[in-house]
Tab-separated table of C-alpha atoms and ligand atoms in Angstrom:
chain	number	residue	atom	x	y	z
A	197	MET	CA	5.795	-22.925	10.484
A	198	LYS	CA	5.870	-19.681	7.535
A	199	ARG	CA	8.624	-17.907	8.141
A	200	TYR	CA	8.817	-14.399	6.828
A	201	GLY	CA	10.833	-12.048	5.225
A	202	LEU	CA	9.876	-8.627	6.981
A	203	VAL	CA	10.679	-5.148	5.918
A	204	GLU	CA	10.026	-1.688	7.246
A	205	ALA	CA	10.802	0.582	4.781
A	206	GLY	CA	12.260	4.193	6.347
A	207	GLY	CA	13.396	7.352	4.777
A	208	THR	CA	16.252	6.978	6.079
A	209	LYS	CA	17.383	3.054	6.504
A	210	PHE	CA	14.991	-0.264	5.853
A	211	VAL	CA	15.455	-2.156	8.349
A	212	LEU	CA	14.832	-6.226	7.522
A	213	GLY	CA	14.337	-9.235	9.575
A	214	VAL	CA	12.738	-13.304	9.651
A	215	ALA	CA	10.178	-14.232	11.930
A	216	SER	CA	7.694	-17.154	11.918
A	217	ASN	CA	5.947	-15.687	15.200
A	218	LYS	CA	6.119	-12.714	16.697
A	219	ASP	CA	8.129	-13.992	19.770
A	220	ASP	CA	10.797	-15.423	17.554
A	221	ILE	CA	12.325	-12.881	14.216
A	222	GLU	CA	15.636	-14.828	14.061
A	223	ALA	CA	17.814	-11.953	11.877
A	224	THR	CA	18.177	-8.879	11.354
A	225	THR	CA	19.758	-6.625	9.151
A	226	ARG	CA	19.468	-2.756	8.603
A	227	ILE	CA	20.754	-0.993	4.976
A	228	GLU	CA	21.077	2.470	4.555
A	229	THR	CA	18.243	4.411	2.479
A	230	THR	CA	19.930	5.709	-0.399
A	231	THR	CA	18.773	4.910	-4.564
A	232	PRO	CA	15.919	2.385	-5.421
A	233	ALA	CA	18.684	0.151	-7.054
A	234	GLU	CA	21.303	0.495	-4.177
A	235	THR	CA	18.388	0.142	-1.510
A	236	LEU	CA	16.451	-2.455	-2.897
A	237	GLY	CA	19.103	-4.945	-4.442
A	238	ALA	CA	20.914	-4.443	-1.251
A	239	MET	CA	17.613	-5.942	0.874
A	240	VAL	CA	17.455	-9.183	-1.942
A	241	ASP	CA	20.330	-10.000	-1.934
A	242	TRP	CA	19.972	-10.479	1.985
A	243	PHE	CA	17.618	-12.313	1.176
A	244	ARG	CA	18.591	-14.929	-1.011
A	245	SER	CA	21.004	-15.363	2.090
A	246	GLN	CA	18.379	-15.912	4.255
A	247	GLY	CA	16.955	-19.602	3.294
A	248	ASP	CA	13.774	-20.974	2.675
A	249	LEU	CA	11.125	-17.841	3.218
A	250	SER	CA	6.528	-18.769	2.466
A	251	GLY	CA	6.541	-14.823	1.770
A	252	PHE	CA	7.081	-11.532	2.452
A	253	GLY	CA	5.338	-8.530	4.362
A	254	VAL	CA	6.239	-4.645	3.379
A	255	ALA	CA	5.285	-1.820	5.861
A	256	SER	CA	6.797	1.301	3.757
A	257	PHE	CA	7.134	4.639	4.387
A	258	GLY	CA	4.596	6.500	2.108
A	259	PRO	CA	3.069	7.267	-0.061
A	260	LEU	CA	2.320	4.319	-1.469
A	261	ILE	CA	0.107	3.076	-4.858
A	262	LEU	CA	-2.224	-0.069	-2.615
A	263	ASP	CA	-4.416	0.296	-5.670
A	264	LYS	CA	-4.263	-3.899	-6.814
A	265	THR	CA	-6.027	-3.647	-10.189
A	266	SER	CA	-3.389	-0.702	-10.722
A	267	PRO	CA	-0.215	-1.888	-12.451
A	268	ASP	CA	1.659	0.474	-10.226
A	269	TRP	CA	1.100	-1.318	-7.096
A	270	GLY	CA	3.382	-1.704	-4.260
A	271	HIS	CA	4.918	1.395	-5.314
A	272	ILE	CA	6.030	3.848	-3.882
A	273	GLY	CA	4.424	7.011	-4.813
A	274	ILE	CA	5.150	10.853	-5.333
A	275	THR	CA	6.882	12.075	-2.601
A	276	PRO	CA	10.329	14.628	-2.208
A	277	LYS	CA	12.504	12.190	-1.618
A	278	PRO	CA	14.670	12.371	-4.400
A	279	HIS	CA	14.834	8.780	-6.264
A	280	TRP	CA	11.912	7.031	-4.673
A	281	SER	CA	8.532	8.845	-6.564
A	282	GLY	CA	8.239	5.621	-8.462
A	283	ALA	CA	10.013	3.307	-7.725
A	284	ASP	CA	8.484	-0.561	-7.169
A	285	LEU	CA	9.497	-1.658	-4.292
A	286	ALA	CA	7.195	-4.906	-4.042
A	287	GLY	CA	8.385	-5.236	-7.054
A	288	SER	CA	11.721	-5.842	-6.565
A	289	LEU	CA	10.917	-9.037	-4.236
A	290	LYS	CA	8.141	-10.002	-6.928
A	291	ILE	CA	10.208	-10.648	-9.189
A	292	ALA	CA	13.759	-12.334	-7.149
A	293	PHE	CA	11.652	-14.508	-5.606
A	294	GLY	CA	7.850	-14.789	-6.628
A	295	LEU	CA	6.570	-15.139	-3.554
A	296	PRO	CA	2.991	-13.635	-1.585
A	297	LEU	CA	3.291	-9.996	-0.600
A	298	ALA	CA	1.360	-8.098	1.586
A	299	ILE	CA	2.384	-4.272	1.586
A	300	ASP	CA	1.260	-1.326	3.251
A	301	THR	CA	1.812	1.794	5.233
A	302	ASP	CA	4.326	1.071	8.355
A	303	VAL	CA	1.313	3.046	10.224
A	304	ASN	CA	-1.380	0.704	9.112
A	305	GLY	CA	1.253	-1.988	10.139
A	306	ALA	CA	1.900	-0.545	13.390
A	307	ALA	CA	-1.941	-0.430	13.978
A	308	LEU	CA	-2.339	-3.594	12.805
A	309	ALA	CA	0.253	-5.117	15.117
A	310	GLU	CA	-0.445	-3.468	18.170
A	311	ALA	CA	-3.620	-4.047	18.098
A	312	ARG	CA	-3.160	-7.592	17.807
A	313	TRP	CA	-0.401	-7.679	20.397
A	314	GLY	CA	0.393	-4.457	21.669
A	315	VAL	CA	-1.018	-1.489	23.649
A	316	GLY	CA	-4.314	-1.907	21.313
A	317	GLN	CA	-5.192	-5.711	22.783
A	318	GLY	CA	-9.319	-5.742	22.349
A	319	ALA	CA	-9.751	-2.576	21.396
A	320	ASN	CA	-11.917	-2.720	17.983
A	321	SER	CA	-11.068	0.992	16.766
A	322	VAL	CA	-7.484	1.711	17.189
A	323	LEU	CA	-4.631	4.624	15.701
A	324	TYR	CA	-1.520	4.358	15.418
A	325	PHE	CA	0.780	7.949	14.402
A	326	THR	CA	3.876	7.929	14.247
A	327	VAL	CA	5.267	11.514	14.916
A	328	GLY	CA	9.245	11.864	13.904
A	329	THR	CA	10.513	12.998	10.140
A	330	GLY	CA	7.347	12.948	8.941
A	331	ILE	CA	3.568	11.829	10.175
A	332	GLY	CA	1.567	9.361	9.579
A	333	GLY	CA	-1.900	8.144	11.218
A	334	GLY	CA	-3.132	4.388	10.493
A	335	ALA	CA	-6.132	2.516	11.451
A	336	VAL	CA	-7.602	-1.420	12.169
A	337	VAL	CA	-11.258	-0.968	12.071
A	338	ASP	CA	-12.812	-4.642	13.724
A	339	GLY	CA	-8.942	-6.031	12.706
A	340	ARG	CA	-9.123	-4.278	9.447
A	341	ILE	CA	-7.232	-1.954	7.622
A	342	VAL	CA	-9.047	0.961	6.866
A	343	HIS	CA	-7.657	1.571	3.473
A	344	GLY	CA	-9.571	4.456	0.522
A	345	LEU	CA	-8.547	5.174	-2.791
A	346	SER	CA	-5.262	4.680	-1.299
A	347	HIS	CA	-4.316	4.405	2.442
A	348	PRO	CA	-5.153	7.374	4.987
A	349	GLU	CA	-3.356	10.023	4.953
A	350	MET	CA	-3.719	11.200	8.681
A	351	GLY	CA	-0.251	13.138	9.242
A	352	HIS	CA	-1.612	16.218	6.649
A	353	ILE	CA	-5.312	17.062	8.506
A	354	ARG	CA	-5.550	20.874	9.027
A	355	LEU	CA	-5.779	22.969	11.842
A	356	PRO	CA	-6.386	25.931	13.493
A	357	ARG	CA	-3.320	27.575	14.679
A	358	HIS	CA	-1.701	28.087	18.435
A	359	PRO	CA	-1.941	31.316	19.091
A	360	ASP	CA	1.616	31.312	19.949
A	361	ASP	CA	2.194	30.210	16.225
A	362	ARG	CA	0.560	31.928	13.683
A	363	GLU	CA	3.726	33.545	11.664
A	364	PHE	CA	5.974	29.600	10.940
A	365	ALA	CA	4.274	28.998	7.261
A	366	GLY	CA	4.737	24.797	8.012
A	367	THR	CA	7.374	22.155	6.328
A	368	CYS	CA	4.369	20.258	3.784
A	369	PRO	CA	6.313	21.117	0.485
A	370	PHE	CA	2.178	19.946	-0.411
A	371	HIS	CA	0.207	21.764	2.186
A	372	GLY	CA	2.992	24.142	4.601
A	373	ASP	CA	1.025	24.210	7.696
A	374	CYS	CA	-0.887	20.521	8.186
A	375	LEU	CA	-0.364	18.826	10.878
A	376	GLU	CA	2.896	17.586	9.369
A	377	GLY	CA	4.061	20.817	8.418
A	378	LEU	CA	3.559	21.549	12.078
A	379	ALA	CA	4.354	19.232	13.800
A	380	SER	CA	7.329	17.225	12.595
A	381	GLY	CA	10.793	16.799	13.806
A	382	PRO	CA	12.344	19.057	10.802
A	383	ALA	CA	8.900	21.314	11.595
A	384	ILE	CA	10.132	21.644	14.983
A	385	ILE	CA	13.948	22.518	14.361
A	386	ALA	CA	12.857	24.904	11.259
A	387	ARG	CA	11.269	27.125	14.081
A	388	TRP	CA	13.093	26.592	16.809
A	389	GLY	CA	16.796	25.215	15.563
A	390	ALA	CA	16.913	22.302	18.010
A	391	SER	CA	14.183	18.843	18.484
A	392	LEU	CA	11.978	19.275	21.587
A	393	SER	CA	14.398	17.080	24.119
A	394	ASP	CA	17.169	19.681	23.566
A	395	LEU	CA	14.921	22.943	23.885
A	396	PRO	CA	14.136	23.299	28.117
A	397	ALA	CA	11.362	22.235	29.675
A	398	ASP	CA	9.095	25.280	29.981
A	399	HIS	CA	9.928	26.056	26.240
A	400	VAL	CA	6.392	26.963	24.269
A	401	GLY	CA	7.217	24.570	21.525
A	402	HIS	CA	6.661	22.140	24.098
A	403	ASP	CA	2.929	22.946	24.582
A	404	ILE	CA	2.495	24.142	20.905
A	405	ILE	CA	3.712	20.714	19.294
A	406	ALA	CA	1.426	19.224	22.378
A	407	SER	CA	-2.080	21.119	21.271
A	408	TYR	CA	-1.182	20.216	18.034
A	409	LEU	CA	-1.411	16.586	18.478
A	410	ALA	CA	-4.175	16.967	21.152
A	411	GLN	CA	-6.294	18.754	17.926
A	412	THR	CA	-5.219	15.674	15.917
A	413	VAL	CA	-6.051	13.338	19.001
A	414	VAL	CA	-9.841	15.075	19.386
A	415	THR	CA	-10.090	14.864	15.706
A	416	MET	CA	-9.771	11.492	15.830
A	417	GLN	CA	-12.130	11.006	18.637
A	418	ALA	CA	-14.684	12.380	16.282
A	419	VAL	CA	-13.752	10.673	13.040
A	420	PHE	CA	-13.157	7.215	14.682
A	421	ALA	CA	-14.551	6.830	18.575
A	422	PRO	CA	-11.172	5.064	19.189
A	423	LEU	CA	-10.056	2.671	21.925
A	424	SER	CA	-6.894	3.330	21.414
A	425	ILE	CA	-4.510	6.033	19.703
A	426	ILE	CA	-0.876	5.144	20.211
A	427	PHE	CA	1.635	8.322	19.149
A	428	GLY	CA	5.344	6.904	18.236
A	429	GLY	CA	7.586	7.801	16.620
A	430	GLY	CA	11.300	10.253	17.441
A	431	VAL	CA	9.359	13.526	18.872
A	432	MET	CA	6.554	11.307	21.421
A	433	GLY	CA	10.376	10.668	22.604
A	434	THR	CA	10.482	13.617	24.091
A	435	VAL	CA	10.230	13.486	27.944
A	436	GLY	CA	5.921	14.610	28.912
A	437	MET	CA	4.837	14.952	25.427
A	438	ILE	CA	2.591	12.516	26.101
A	439	ASP	CA	1.429	13.494	29.394
A	440	ARG	CA	0.870	17.231	27.684
A	441	VAL	CA	-0.572	16.048	24.910
A	442	ARG	CA	-3.850	14.036	27.051
A	443	VAL	CA	-3.969	17.122	29.272
A	444	GLN	CA	-4.340	19.561	26.660
A	445	ALA	CA	-6.904	16.432	24.334
A	446	LYS	CA	-9.330	16.423	27.601
A	447	ALA	CA	-9.481	20.044	27.422
A	448	LEU	CA	-10.447	20.114	24.367
A	449	GLY	CA	-12.292	17.855	24.334
A	450	ASN	CA	-14.518	19.275	27.502
A	451	GLY	CA	-15.947	15.545	28.535
A	452	TYR	CA	-17.912	15.546	25.172
A	453	PHE	CA	-16.191	12.289	23.999
A	454	ALA	CA	-16.879	8.733	25.545
A	455	GLY	CA	-13.887	7.096	27.480
A	456	ASP	CA	-10.772	8.015	29.148
A	457	ILE	CA	-7.781	10.118	27.732
A	458	ASP	CA	-5.895	8.505	29.558
A	459	GLU	CA	-6.135	4.907	28.977
A	460	ILE	CA	-6.958	6.320	25.104
A	461	VAL	CA	-3.867	8.004	23.987
A	462	THR	CA	-0.207	5.625	25.005
A	463	LEU	CA	3.116	5.871	23.853
A	464	PRO	CA	3.398	2.268	21.405
A	465	GLY	CA	3.359	-0.987	23.893
A	466	LEU	CA	5.931	-2.435	20.929
A	467	GLY	CA	8.501	-0.273	21.336
A	468	ASP	CA	10.914	-0.135	18.988
A	469	LYS	CA	10.045	-3.816	17.541
A	470	ALA	CA	6.843	-2.301	15.979
A	471	GLY	CA	8.102	-1.705	12.435
A	472	LEU	CA	9.436	-5.192	12.181
A	473	LEU	CA	5.901	-6.661	13.370
A	474	GLY	CA	3.811	-4.637	11.562
A	475	ALA	CA	5.851	-5.850	8.573
A	476	LEU	CA	4.901	-9.835	10.512
A	477	ALA	CA	1.372	-8.404	10.714
A	478	LEU	CA	1.067	-7.545	7.510
A	479	ALA	CA	2.272	-10.728	6.068
A	480	GLN	CA	0.609	-12.948	7.970
A	481	ALA	CA	-2.836	-10.972	7.490
A	482	ASP	CA	-3.069	-11.510	3.763
B	199	ZN	ZN1	0.442	18.319	4.172
């Protein structure tokens, strides 16, 4: 039985684990994301204490350099996150352990895990979005993660503005009012001073954010015709948000796209284990 080291690399914390299959995560720990030297050093130290491993699966915040012909494969790309642009995430483990290593974005990992074990089981086209500190999206088609020159950046698509949301400039440092710049947690706080969960249920923010996510749904239906579009992340913890997205997506689609929105658009099936299980799915697929 292969035992894999698993890394869920996030902007605020790294979650580490060891598992041989999805039902048996033997050990986990959390490390604060500070500087690459500190965090990656602590990660390597923890895995050294975990006995024999067969390889690693790493599901990370992006952007990531995933071109296998590049000397920078497995590095973090250019990110506004201080210290982390160019950090050699994969290399820190490769150099320390010399074992096989699979790395992809957290959302691609989660999409693969949901396609294998979660709500996307049996679907030939599964999309996973996280809506939190940032917005990311990943796609699994016919069992394989979709890549191009790099991984998709679905959080940075452009959307028409909600009529009651024309003034806000958006928070994306690259594009201003892209999807992430309009609907991520920081964008919500920048407009209304609180997260949606802390605003009254009849606050206009709920419908504005739902409208951008619903536009995302119909855009993805047009591009991928997915059987499953899964929305995770902190913003989706807002009571009623998934239902608001469904209602607005149905109205926007106007009966044109195949499938039942109530079945297509869901919360994650794997819950808070999606990150580590994503890393496991990546390791097993390598
Ligand atoms: Zn953007």
